[in-house]
Amino acid sequence: MNTFEAVRVVAAREVRVKLRDKAFLFSTVFFLLFAVGATVVPAMFGDDASKVAVSGTAPAALGAAGLDVRSVADDAAARALVRDGEVDGALLADGTVVALTDAPGDLVNALSTRPTVELLDPSAVDDTLAILVPMVFAMIFFFVSLTFGLQIAQSVTEEKQTRVVEILVASVPVRVLLAGKVLAGAALAMGQIALIAVVALAGMRFSDSGGGLLTLLGPAIGWFLPFFLVGFVMLAALWAAVGALVNRQEDINGASMPMQILVLLPFFGVVMFNSDPVVMKVLSYVPFSAPAAMPVRLFQGDAAGWEPALALLILAVSAVAVLFAGARIYEGSLLRSNGRTSIAAAWRDREARRLVELDAESA
């Protein structure tokens, strides 16, 4: 069995185990429901068009405003519909607006003469979206990478604690075991994110008849997927290394605290400074915050066309470097069973193992 086949076997095993995990299934359903709730539900349960009765000929402005217009024979019939609660308001023949308790705002606004409005910045993002979109991107990257990362660490520690890892290492090289875990975690996380993206885009197409929101968010979501994939692979190797440093599940929280902070700081950075162009530009090139920051800049229209490609290249190069570092710590600590291993000891032990391997190969 060659290296590729060994990696595939390890990854397939990890995927099968995870697909039976209730926590994974619950998180997937939760994010899908969140995507549906944020895009489809508001459109389904939005306010219906106001119903108005008109005595005589209805002005064209009422139909243009989307009101449900009912023509009646005279003013008395219009007043009767208002009293019965069948319409929200009525327009009498002399131009008087009649309502039961409160003035019908939709009818009054439709009849009002509005001044010409000139927008100096028609492409500006709505204030509510400007707050929600950065938070959603940051939350998805933070929670998914944290959830899957902890699961990778727990899987590695469980194999050490039960001594299963010794059997696995006897069958496949350590680097193959790591590659399989990272590949499986990335495939599952990417599949979950892609599914959420499809549901969110479909929901926006259903609820956004004008296509404005879809036009704004489409490119940002499209770039978020590759950024998330590369960023997750970078973090997955570190999470596996964290799991290899300890021998008991109870010690994972303490050992993983630096990793949790490493994921949490970019989350708060994007959420707190999303309105600061300078800070967001810096965050969009920092590897650990780029997966959330760059899509936000694309949504806000602050990023040039070449910037996402450059930021993704920087992230990919950083991911390769972090993968090598995480793999070295993972290999240097995976077979150590004398308590928690320090990063320095794992680093030195891997170097010593490498020298032994070189001597064996030369002999």
mmCIF file of C-alpha atoms in Angstrom:
data_model
loop_
_atom_site.group_PDB
_atom_site.id
_atom_site.type_symbol
_atom_site.label_atom_id
_atom_site.label_comp_id
_atom_site.label_asym_id
_atom_site.label_seq_id
_atom_site.Cartn_x
_atom_site.Cartn_y
_atom_site.Cartn_z
ATOM 1 C CA MET A 1 0.000 0.000 0.000
ATOM 2 C CA ASN A 2 1.538 3.300 -1.115
ATOM 3 C CA THR A 3 1.399 6.585 0.782
ATOM 4 C CA PHE A 4 -1.615 7.942 -1.109
ATOM 5 C CA GLU A 5 -3.675 4.831 -0.458
ATOM 6 C CA ALA A 6 -2.685 4.831 3.208
ATOM 7 C CA VAL A 7 -3.764 8.460 3.596
ATOM 8 C CA ARG A 8 -7.052 7.662 1.869
ATOM 9 C CA VAL A 9 -7.732 4.730 4.200
ATOM 10 C CA VAL A 10 -7.015 6.789 7.330
ATOM 11 C CA ALA A 11 -9.145 9.699 6.067
ATOM 12 C CA ALA A 12 -12.034 7.403 5.134
ATOM 13 C CA ARG A 13 -11.983 5.887 8.617
ATOM 14 C CA GLU A 14 -12.066 9.330 10.231
ATOM 15 C CA VAL A 15 -14.939 10.430 7.986
ATOM 16 C CA ARG A 16 -17.015 7.326 8.772
ATOM 17 C CA VAL A 17 -16.534 7.839 12.487
ATOM 18 C CA LYS A 18 -17.447 11.521 12.280
ATOM 19 C CA LEU A 19 -20.551 10.982 10.163
ATOM 20 C CA ARG A 20 -21.916 8.830 12.978
ATOM 21 C CA ASP A 21 -21.091 11.460 15.582
ATOM 22 C CA LYS A 22 -24.215 13.154 16.934
ATOM 23 C CA ALA A 23 -22.354 16.381 17.731
ATOM 24 C CA PHE A 24 -21.272 16.749 14.095
ATOM 25 C CA LEU A 25 -24.770 16.041 12.801
ATOM 26 C CA PHE A 26 -26.306 18.445 15.322
ATOM 27 C CA SER A 27 -23.904 21.264 14.410
ATOM 28 C CA THR A 28 -24.630 20.751 10.701
ATOM 29 C CA VAL A 29 -28.383 20.902 11.240
ATOM 30 C CA PHE A 30 -27.986 23.942 13.503
ATOM 31 C CA PHE A 31 -25.987 25.932 10.940
ATOM 32 C CA LEU A 32 -28.400 24.985 8.157
ATOM 33 C CA LEU A 33 -31.371 26.114 10.216
ATOM 34 C CA PHE A 34 -29.515 29.317 11.021
ATOM 35 C CA ALA A 35 -28.904 29.943 7.306
ATOM 36 C CA VAL A 36 -32.557 29.299 6.497
ATOM 37 C CA GLY A 37 -33.728 31.443 9.388
ATOM 38 C CA ALA A 38 -31.529 34.365 8.385
ATOM 39 C CA THR A 39 -32.562 34.396 4.721
ATOM 40 C CA VAL A 40 -35.874 32.641 4.060
ATOM 41 C CA VAL A 41 -37.973 33.043 7.198
ATOM 42 C CA PRO A 42 -38.056 36.880 7.202
ATOM 43 C CA ALA A 43 -39.395 36.835 3.634
ATOM 44 C CA MET A 44 -41.993 34.169 4.411
ATOM 45 C CA PHE A 45 -43.340 35.929 7.471
ATOM 46 C CA GLY A 46 -42.913 39.506 6.314
ATOM 47 C CA ASP A 47 -45.748 41.975 6.597
ATOM 48 C CA ASP A 48 -48.500 41.573 3.979
ATOM 49 C CA ALA A 49 -49.398 44.489 1.745
ATOM 50 C CA SER A 50 -51.707 46.988 3.417
ATOM 51 C CA LYS A 51 -55.345 46.716 2.354
ATOM 52 C CA VAL A 52 -57.064 49.966 1.421
ATOM 53 C CA ALA A 53 -60.512 50.812 0.115
ATOM 54 C CA VAL A 54 -60.886 53.559 -2.494
ATOM 55 C CA SER A 55 -64.072 55.409 -3.264
ATOM 56 C CA GLY A 56 -64.048 55.972 -7.014
ATOM 57 C CA THR A 57 -60.951 55.678 -9.193
ATOM 58 C CA ALA A 58 -57.762 54.588 -7.399
ATOM 59 C CA PRO A 59 -54.662 56.740 -7.969
ATOM 60 C CA ALA A 60 -51.854 54.947 -9.800
ATOM 61 C CA ALA A 61 -49.506 55.709 -6.907
ATOM 62 C CA LEU A 62 -51.330 53.207 -4.684
ATOM 63 C CA GLY A 63 -50.694 50.295 -7.015
ATOM 64 C CA ALA A 64 -47.080 51.354 -7.509
ATOM 65 C CA ALA A 65 -46.629 51.328 -3.728
ATOM 66 C CA GLY A 66 -47.698 47.672 -3.556
ATOM 67 C CA LEU A 67 -50.949 48.289 -1.703
ATOM 68 C CA ASP A 68 -53.904 45.904 -1.921
ATOM 69 C CA VAL A 69 -56.511 48.276 -3.391
ATOM 70 C CA ARG A 70 -60.254 47.576 -3.262
ATOM 71 C CA SER A 71 -62.527 49.894 -5.194
ATOM 72 C CA VAL A 72 -65.938 50.600 -3.659
ATOM 73 C CA ALA A 73 -69.026 52.431 -4.882
ATOM 74 C CA ASP A 74 -69.073 55.354 -2.447
ATOM 75 C CA ASP A 75 -67.632 56.846 0.753
ATOM 76 C CA ALA A 76 -70.118 55.022 2.951
ATOM 77 C CA ALA A 77 -68.984 51.628 1.674
ATOM 78 C CA ALA A 78 -65.356 52.591 2.239
ATOM 79 C CA ARG A 79 -66.071 53.668 5.813
ATOM 80 C CA ALA A 80 -67.973 50.421 6.443
ATOM 81 C CA LEU A 81 -64.986 48.302 5.361
ATOM 82 C CA VAL A 82 -62.741 50.242 7.735
ATOM 83 C CA ARG A 83 -65.141 49.768 10.656
ATOM 84 C CA ASP A 84 -65.420 46.027 9.938
ATOM 85 C CA GLY A 85 -61.641 45.695 9.964
ATOM 86 C CA GLU A 86 -61.515 44.343 6.410
ATOM 87 C CA VAL A 87 -59.132 47.094 5.261
ATOM 88 C CA ASP A 88 -56.441 49.101 7.030
ATOM 89 C CA GLY A 89 -57.631 52.420 5.669
ATOM 90 C CA ALA A 90 -59.777 54.101 3.035
ATOM 91 C CA LEU A 91 -59.373 56.941 0.551
ATOM 92 C CA LEU A 92 -62.590 58.928 0.106
ATOM 93 C CA ALA A 93 -63.642 60.764 -3.026
ATOM 94 C CA ASP A 94 -62.568 64.160 -1.648
ATOM 95 C CA GLY A 95 -59.063 62.875 -0.823
ATOM 96 C CA THR A 96 -59.682 62.265 2.878
ATOM 97 C CA VAL A 97 -57.910 59.259 4.395
ATOM 98 C CA VAL A 98 -60.033 57.289 6.876
ATOM 99 C CA ALA A 99 -58.736 54.778 9.418
ATOM 100 C CA LEU A 100 -60.035 53.135 12.567
ATOM 101 C CA THR A 101 -57.467 54.069 15.247
ATOM 102 C CA ASP A 102 -54.095 54.966 13.683
ATOM 103 C CA ALA A 103 -53.207 56.714 10.475
ATOM 104 C CA PRO A 104 -52.279 54.101 7.797
ATOM 105 C CA GLY A 105 -48.662 54.980 7.096
ATOM 106 C CA ASP A 106 -48.390 53.043 3.810
ATOM 107 C CA LEU A 107 -51.433 54.803 2.352
ATOM 108 C CA VAL A 108 -50.354 58.251 3.533
ATOM 109 C CA ASN A 109 -46.821 57.762 2.196
ATOM 110 C CA ALA A 110 -48.130 56.573 -1.162
ATOM 111 C CA LEU A 111 -50.247 59.706 -1.512
ATOM 112 C CA SER A 112 -47.485 62.074 -0.389
ATOM 113 C CA THR A 113 -45.441 63.976 -2.927
ATOM 114 C CA ARG A 114 -41.819 63.029 -2.362
ATOM 115 C CA PRO A 115 -38.885 65.213 -3.343
ATOM 116 C CA THR A 116 -36.202 64.032 -5.753
ATOM 117 C CA VAL A 117 -33.464 62.198 -3.875
ATOM 118 C CA GLU A 118 -29.836 62.129 -5.032
ATOM 119 C CA LEU A 119 -27.624 59.445 -3.452
ATOM 120 C CA LEU A 120 -23.981 60.403 -3.224
ATOM 121 C CA ASP A 121 -22.940 56.852 -2.327
ATOM 122 C CA PRO A 122 -25.559 54.493 -3.784
ATOM 123 C CA SER A 123 -23.315 51.444 -3.292
ATOM 124 C CA ALA A 124 -22.985 51.947 0.458
ATOM 125 C CA VAL A 125 -23.849 48.912 2.564
ATOM 126 C CA ASP A 126 -26.929 49.005 4.759
ATOM 127 C CA ASP A 127 -26.044 49.717 8.409
ATOM 128 C CA THR A 128 -27.645 46.503 9.655
ATOM 129 C CA LEU A 129 -25.851 44.371 7.082
ATOM 130 C CA ALA A 130 -22.605 46.162 7.809
ATOM 131 C CA ILE A 131 -22.818 44.804 11.374
ATOM 132 C CA LEU A 132 -24.297 41.364 10.713
ATOM 133 C CA VAL A 133 -22.202 40.187 7.745
ATOM 134 C CA PRO A 134 -18.768 40.564 9.409
ATOM 135 C CA MET A 135 -20.123 38.840 12.515
ATOM 136 C CA VAL A 136 -21.521 35.923 10.473
ATOM 137 C CA PHE A 137 -18.274 35.344 8.550
ATOM 138 C CA ALA A 138 -16.203 35.551 11.714
ATOM 139 C CA MET A 139 -18.591 33.318 13.692
ATOM 140 C CA ILE A 140 -18.663 30.610 11.031
ATOM 141 C CA PHE A 141 -14.878 30.459 10.736
ATOM 142 C CA PHE A 142 -14.405 30.627 14.497
ATOM 143 C CA PHE A 143 -16.997 28.044 15.541
ATOM 144 C CA VAL A 144 -16.385 25.548 12.735
ATOM 145 C CA SER A 145 -12.586 25.647 13.035
ATOM 146 C CA LEU A 146 -12.814 25.471 16.829
ATOM 147 C CA THR A 147 -15.345 22.619 16.810
ATOM 148 C CA PHE A 148 -13.561 20.483 14.242
ATOM 149 C CA GLY A 149 -10.160 21.386 15.661
ATOM 150 C CA LEU A 150 -11.099 20.202 19.128
ATOM 151 C CA GLN A 151 -12.530 17.028 17.654
ATOM 152 C CA ILE A 152 -9.227 16.335 15.870
ATOM 153 C CA ALA A 153 -7.301 16.928 19.095
ATOM 154 C CA GLN A 154 -9.670 14.677 21.053
ATOM 155 C CA SER A 155 -9.342 11.929 18.447
ATOM 156 C CA VAL A 156 -5.538 12.014 18.669
ATOM 157 C CA THR A 157 -5.571 12.002 22.481
ATOM 158 C CA GLU A 158 -8.097 9.167 22.595
ATOM 159 C CA GLU A 159 -5.851 7.046 20.384
ATOM 160 C CA LYS A 160 -2.903 7.778 22.672
ATOM 161 C CA GLN A 161 -4.885 7.109 25.834
ATOM 162 C CA THR A 162 -6.151 3.748 24.572
ATOM 163 C CA ARG A 163 -2.765 2.841 23.048
ATOM 164 C CA VAL A 164 -4.446 2.364 19.677
ATOM 165 C CA VAL A 165 -1.951 4.766 18.169
ATOM 166 C CA GLU A 166 0.847 2.251 18.714
ATOM 167 C CA ILE A 167 -0.995 -0.243 16.516
ATOM 168 C CA LEU A 168 -1.705 2.413 13.891
ATOM 169 C CA VAL A 169 1.887 3.625 13.777
ATOM 170 C CA ALA A 170 3.050 0.050 13.366
ATOM 171 C CA SER A 171 0.864 -0.147 10.227
ATOM 172 C CA VAL A 172 1.321 3.321 8.677
ATOM 173 C CA PRO A 173 3.908 6.101 9.097
ATOM 174 C CA VAL A 174 3.109 8.892 11.558
ATOM 175 C CA ARG A 175 3.000 11.505 8.813
ATOM 176 C CA VAL A 176 0.393 9.424 6.953
ATOM 177 C CA LEU A 177 -1.758 9.232 10.077
ATOM 178 C CA LEU A 178 -1.555 13.017 10.463
ATOM 179 C CA ALA A 179 -2.314 13.641 6.791
ATOM 180 C CA GLY A 180 -5.379 11.395 6.955
ATOM 181 C CA LYS A 181 -6.767 13.190 10.006
ATOM 182 C CA VAL A 182 -6.185 16.634 8.502
ATOM 183 C CA LEU A 183 -7.685 15.592 5.162
ATOM 184 C CA ALA A 184 -10.766 14.078 6.798
ATOM 185 C CA GLY A 185 -11.333 17.093 9.037
ATOM 186 C CA ALA A 186 -10.902 19.502 6.120
ATOM 187 C CA ALA A 187 -13.277 17.504 3.913
ATOM 188 C CA LEU A 188 -15.983 17.385 6.573
ATOM 189 C CA ALA A 189 -15.610 21.048 7.526
ATOM 190 C CA MET A 190 -15.544 22.154 3.886
ATOM 191 C CA GLY A 191 -18.568 20.027 3.105
ATOM 192 C CA GLN A 192 -20.454 21.590 5.983
ATOM 193 C CA ILE A 193 -19.488 25.135 4.959
ATOM 194 C CA ALA A 194 -20.298 24.511 1.288
ATOM 195 C CA LEU A 195 -23.719 23.148 2.256
ATOM 196 C CA ILE A 196 -24.390 26.193 4.411
ATOM 197 C CA ALA A 197 -23.273 28.494 1.568
ATOM 198 C CA VAL A 198 -25.608 26.793 -0.923
ATOM 199 C CA VAL A 199 -28.550 27.052 1.468
ATOM 200 C CA ALA A 200 -27.760 30.702 2.237
ATOM 201 C CA LEU A 201 -27.465 31.640 -1.467
ATOM 202 C CA ALA A 202 -30.690 29.802 -2.283
ATOM 203 C CA GLY A 203 -32.408 31.560 0.607
ATOM 204 C CA MET A 204 -31.199 34.951 -0.576
ATOM 205 C CA ARG A 205 -32.382 34.227 -4.109
ATOM 206 C CA PHE A 206 -35.807 33.314 -2.685
ATOM 207 C CA SER A 207 -36.133 36.294 -0.364
ATOM 208 C CA ASP A 208 -34.250 39.006 -2.279
ATOM 209 C CA SER A 209 -36.356 39.601 -5.352
ATOM 210 C CA GLY A 210 -34.265 42.575 -6.435
ATOM 211 C CA GLY A 211 -31.041 40.579 -6.310
ATOM 212 C CA GLY A 212 -29.201 43.353 -4.491
ATOM 213 C CA LEU A 213 -28.147 41.324 -1.451
ATOM 214 C CA LEU A 214 -27.173 38.347 -3.604
ATOM 215 C CA THR A 215 -24.994 40.582 -5.771
ATOM 216 C CA LEU A 216 -23.236 41.966 -2.702
ATOM 217 C CA LEU A 217 -22.732 38.680 -0.865
ATOM 218 C CA GLY A 218 -22.121 36.321 -3.804
ATOM 219 C CA PRO A 219 -18.434 37.216 -4.424
ATOM 220 C CA ALA A 220 -17.711 37.337 -0.680
ATOM 221 C CA ILE A 221 -19.134 33.837 -0.133
ATOM 222 C CA GLY A 222 -17.325 32.551 -3.215
ATOM 223 C CA TRP A 223 -13.947 33.703 -1.858
ATOM 224 C CA PHE A 224 -14.781 32.627 1.688
ATOM 225 C CA LEU A 225 -14.805 28.947 0.684
ATOM 226 C CA PRO A 226 -11.159 28.671 -0.503
ATOM 227 C CA PHE A 227 -9.980 30.952 2.302
ATOM 228 C CA PHE A 228 -11.746 28.761 4.841
ATOM 229 C CA LEU A 229 -10.327 25.547 3.349
ATOM 230 C CA VAL A 230 -6.705 26.719 3.399
ATOM 231 C CA GLY A 231 -7.096 28.345 6.815
ATOM 232 C CA PHE A 232 -8.662 25.244 8.311
ATOM 233 C CA VAL A 233 -5.923 22.947 6.962
ATOM 234 C CA MET A 234 -3.367 25.276 8.534
ATOM 235 C CA LEU A 235 -5.096 25.104 11.920
ATOM 236 C CA ALA A 236 -5.890 21.378 11.733
ATOM 237 C CA ALA A 237 -2.219 20.373 11.900
ATOM 238 C CA LEU A 238 -1.784 22.496 15.016
ATOM 239 C CA TRP A 239 -4.874 20.961 16.609
ATOM 240 C CA ALA A 240 -3.508 17.479 15.922
ATOM 241 C CA ALA A 241 -0.225 18.521 17.520
ATOM 242 C CA VAL A 242 -2.130 19.768 20.579
ATOM 243 C CA GLY A 243 -3.838 16.394 20.918
ATOM 244 C CA ALA A 244 -0.506 14.577 20.656
ATOM 245 C CA LEU A 245 1.039 16.638 23.468
ATOM 246 C CA VAL A 246 -1.243 15.151 26.140
ATOM 247 C CA ASN A 247 -2.175 11.626 27.197
ATOM 248 C CA ARG A 248 -5.602 12.237 28.754
ATOM 249 C CA GLN A 249 -8.783 13.855 27.481
ATOM 250 C CA GLU A 250 -8.936 15.910 30.676
ATOM 251 C CA ASP A 251 -5.726 17.740 29.725
ATOM 252 C CA ILE A 252 -6.865 18.928 26.306
ATOM 253 C CA ASN A 253 -8.469 22.152 27.538
ATOM 254 C CA GLY A 254 -5.279 23.338 29.170
ATOM 255 C CA ALA A 255 -3.062 22.316 26.266
ATOM 256 C CA SER A 256 -5.404 23.832 23.676
ATOM 257 C CA MET A 257 -5.776 27.231 25.337
ATOM 258 C CA PRO A 258 -3.139 28.893 23.104
ATOM 259 C CA MET A 259 -4.920 27.520 20.048
ATOM 260 C CA GLN A 260 -8.282 28.753 21.268
ATOM 261 C CA ILE A 261 -6.827 32.221 21.776
ATOM 262 C CA LEU A 262 -5.233 32.043 18.317
ATOM 263 C CA VAL A 263 -8.678 31.442 16.805
ATOM 264 C CA LEU A 264 -10.577 33.775 19.148
ATOM 265 C CA LEU A 265 -8.454 36.910 18.626
ATOM 266 C CA PRO A 266 -9.136 37.136 14.862
ATOM 267 C CA PHE A 267 -12.837 36.661 15.569
ATOM 268 C CA PHE A 268 -12.953 39.668 17.879
ATOM 269 C CA GLY A 269 -10.662 41.612 15.543
ATOM 270 C CA VAL A 270 -13.031 41.262 12.596
ATOM 271 C CA VAL A 271 -16.169 41.888 14.665
ATOM 272 C CA MET A 272 -14.811 44.935 16.526
ATOM 273 C CA PHE A 273 -12.840 46.641 13.736
ATOM 274 C CA ASN A 274 -14.906 45.796 10.653
ATOM 275 C CA SER A 275 -15.658 49.503 10.109
ATOM 276 C CA ASP A 276 -11.972 50.508 10.193
ATOM 277 C CA PRO A 277 -10.553 50.119 6.656
ATOM 278 C CA VAL A 278 -6.922 50.258 7.777
ATOM 279 C CA VAL A 279 -7.261 47.578 10.459
ATOM 280 C CA MET A 280 -9.354 45.356 8.177
ATOM 281 C CA LYS A 281 -6.766 45.631 5.417
ATOM 282 C CA VAL A 282 -4.075 44.449 7.814
ATOM 283 C CA LEU A 283 -6.284 41.626 9.144
ATOM 284 C CA SER A 284 -7.058 40.475 5.596
ATOM 285 C CA TYR A 285 -3.364 39.646 5.089
ATOM 286 C CA VAL A 286 -2.709 38.084 8.508
ATOM 287 C CA PRO A 287 -3.037 34.294 7.967
ATOM 288 C CA PHE A 288 -5.158 33.550 11.035
ATOM 289 C CA SER A 289 -7.694 36.331 10.353
ATOM 290 C CA ALA A 290 -7.660 36.456 6.537
ATOM 291 C CA PRO A 291 -10.396 33.775 6.071
ATOM 292 C CA ALA A 292 -12.924 36.093 7.737
ATOM 293 C CA ALA A 293 -11.451 39.549 7.078
ATOM 294 C CA MET A 294 -10.954 39.369 3.298
ATOM 295 C CA PRO A 295 -14.545 38.222 2.497
ATOM 296 C CA VAL A 296 -15.804 41.062 4.701
ATOM 297 C CA ARG A 297 -13.711 43.581 2.742
ATOM 298 C CA LEU A 298 -15.076 42.161 -0.506
ATOM 299 C CA PHE A 299 -18.621 42.578 0.800
ATOM 300 C CA GLN A 300 -17.877 46.143 1.842
ATOM 301 C CA GLY A 301 -16.307 46.916 -1.535
ATOM 302 C CA ASP A 302 -12.991 47.981 0.003
ATOM 303 C CA ALA A 303 -10.762 45.335 -1.650
ATOM 304 C CA ALA A 304 -9.215 45.653 -5.095
ATOM 305 C CA GLY A 305 -9.651 42.773 -7.524
ATOM 306 C CA TRP A 306 -6.107 41.472 -7.040
ATOM 307 C CA GLU A 307 -6.114 41.560 -3.229
ATOM 308 C CA PRO A 308 -8.032 38.290 -2.538
ATOM 309 C CA ALA A 309 -5.611 36.332 -4.750
ATOM 310 C CA LEU A 310 -2.577 37.828 -3.008
ATOM 311 C CA ALA A 311 -4.029 37.252 0.461
ATOM 312 C CA LEU A 312 -4.904 33.651 -0.446
ATOM 313 C CA LEU A 313 -1.343 33.075 -1.706
ATOM 314 C CA ILE A 314 0.090 34.433 1.560
ATOM 315 C CA LEU A 315 -2.303 32.222 3.514
ATOM 316 C CA ALA A 316 -1.313 29.150 1.458
ATOM 317 C CA VAL A 317 2.408 29.749 2.008
ATOM 318 C CA SER A 318 1.805 30.254 5.724
ATOM 319 C CA ALA A 319 -0.294 27.079 5.819
ATOM 320 C CA VAL A 320 2.557 25.046 4.362
ATOM 321 C CA ALA A 321 4.979 26.411 6.969
ATOM 322 C CA VAL A 322 2.538 25.781 9.817
ATOM 323 C CA LEU A 323 1.834 22.279 8.507
ATOM 324 C CA PHE A 324 5.525 21.405 8.696
ATOM 325 C CA ALA A 325 5.777 22.824 12.219
ATOM 326 C CA GLY A 326 2.619 21.061 13.394
ATOM 327 C CA ALA A 327 3.719 17.788 11.818
ATOM 328 C CA ARG A 328 7.076 17.980 13.581
ATOM 329 C CA ILE A 329 5.443 18.539 16.982
ATOM 330 C CA TYR A 330 2.908 15.796 16.244
ATOM 331 C CA GLU A 331 5.555 13.251 15.289
ATOM 332 C CA GLY A 332 7.772 14.174 18.235
ATOM 333 C CA SER A 333 5.046 13.759 20.845
ATOM 334 C CA LEU A 334 2.644 11.131 19.500
ATOM 335 C CA LEU A 335 4.451 8.102 20.981
ATOM 336 C CA ARG A 336 5.479 9.753 24.248
ATOM 337 C CA SER A 337 3.381 8.396 27.107
ATOM 338 C CA ASN A 338 5.118 9.921 30.140
ATOM 339 C CA GLY A 339 2.637 12.695 30.841
ATOM 340 C CA ARG A 340 2.144 15.984 29.051
ATOM 341 C CA THR A 341 4.898 16.776 26.539
ATOM 342 C CA SER A 342 6.235 20.280 26.080
ATOM 343 C CA ILE A 343 6.503 21.743 22.595
ATOM 344 C CA ALA A 344 10.273 22.076 22.960
ATOM 345 C CA ALA A 345 10.650 18.422 23.970
ATOM 346 C CA ALA A 346 8.479 17.284 21.071
ATOM 347 C CA TRP A 347 10.501 19.416 18.676
ATOM 348 C CA ARG A 348 13.808 17.975 19.927
ATOM 349 C CA ASP A 349 12.484 14.409 19.959
ATOM 350 C CA ARG A 350 11.397 14.666 16.327
ATOM 351 C CA GLU A 351 14.851 15.923 15.391
ATOM 352 C CA ALA A 352 16.452 12.990 17.210
ATOM 353 C CA ARG A 353 14.089 10.541 15.476
ATOM 354 C CA ARG A 354 14.925 12.094 12.135
ATOM 355 C CA LEU A 355 18.647 11.644 12.706
ATOM 356 C CA VAL A 356 18.083 7.972 13.588
ATOM 357 C CA GLU A 357 16.066 7.516 10.408
ATOM 358 C CA LEU A 358 18.831 9.091 8.329
ATOM 359 C CA ASP A 359 21.458 6.870 9.937
ATOM 360 C CA ALA A 360 19.305 3.811 9.222
ATOM 361 C CA GLU A 361 18.829 4.826 5.614
ATOM 362 C CA SER A 362 22.578 5.453 5.106
ATOM 363 C CA ALA A 363 23.456 2.106 6.686
#
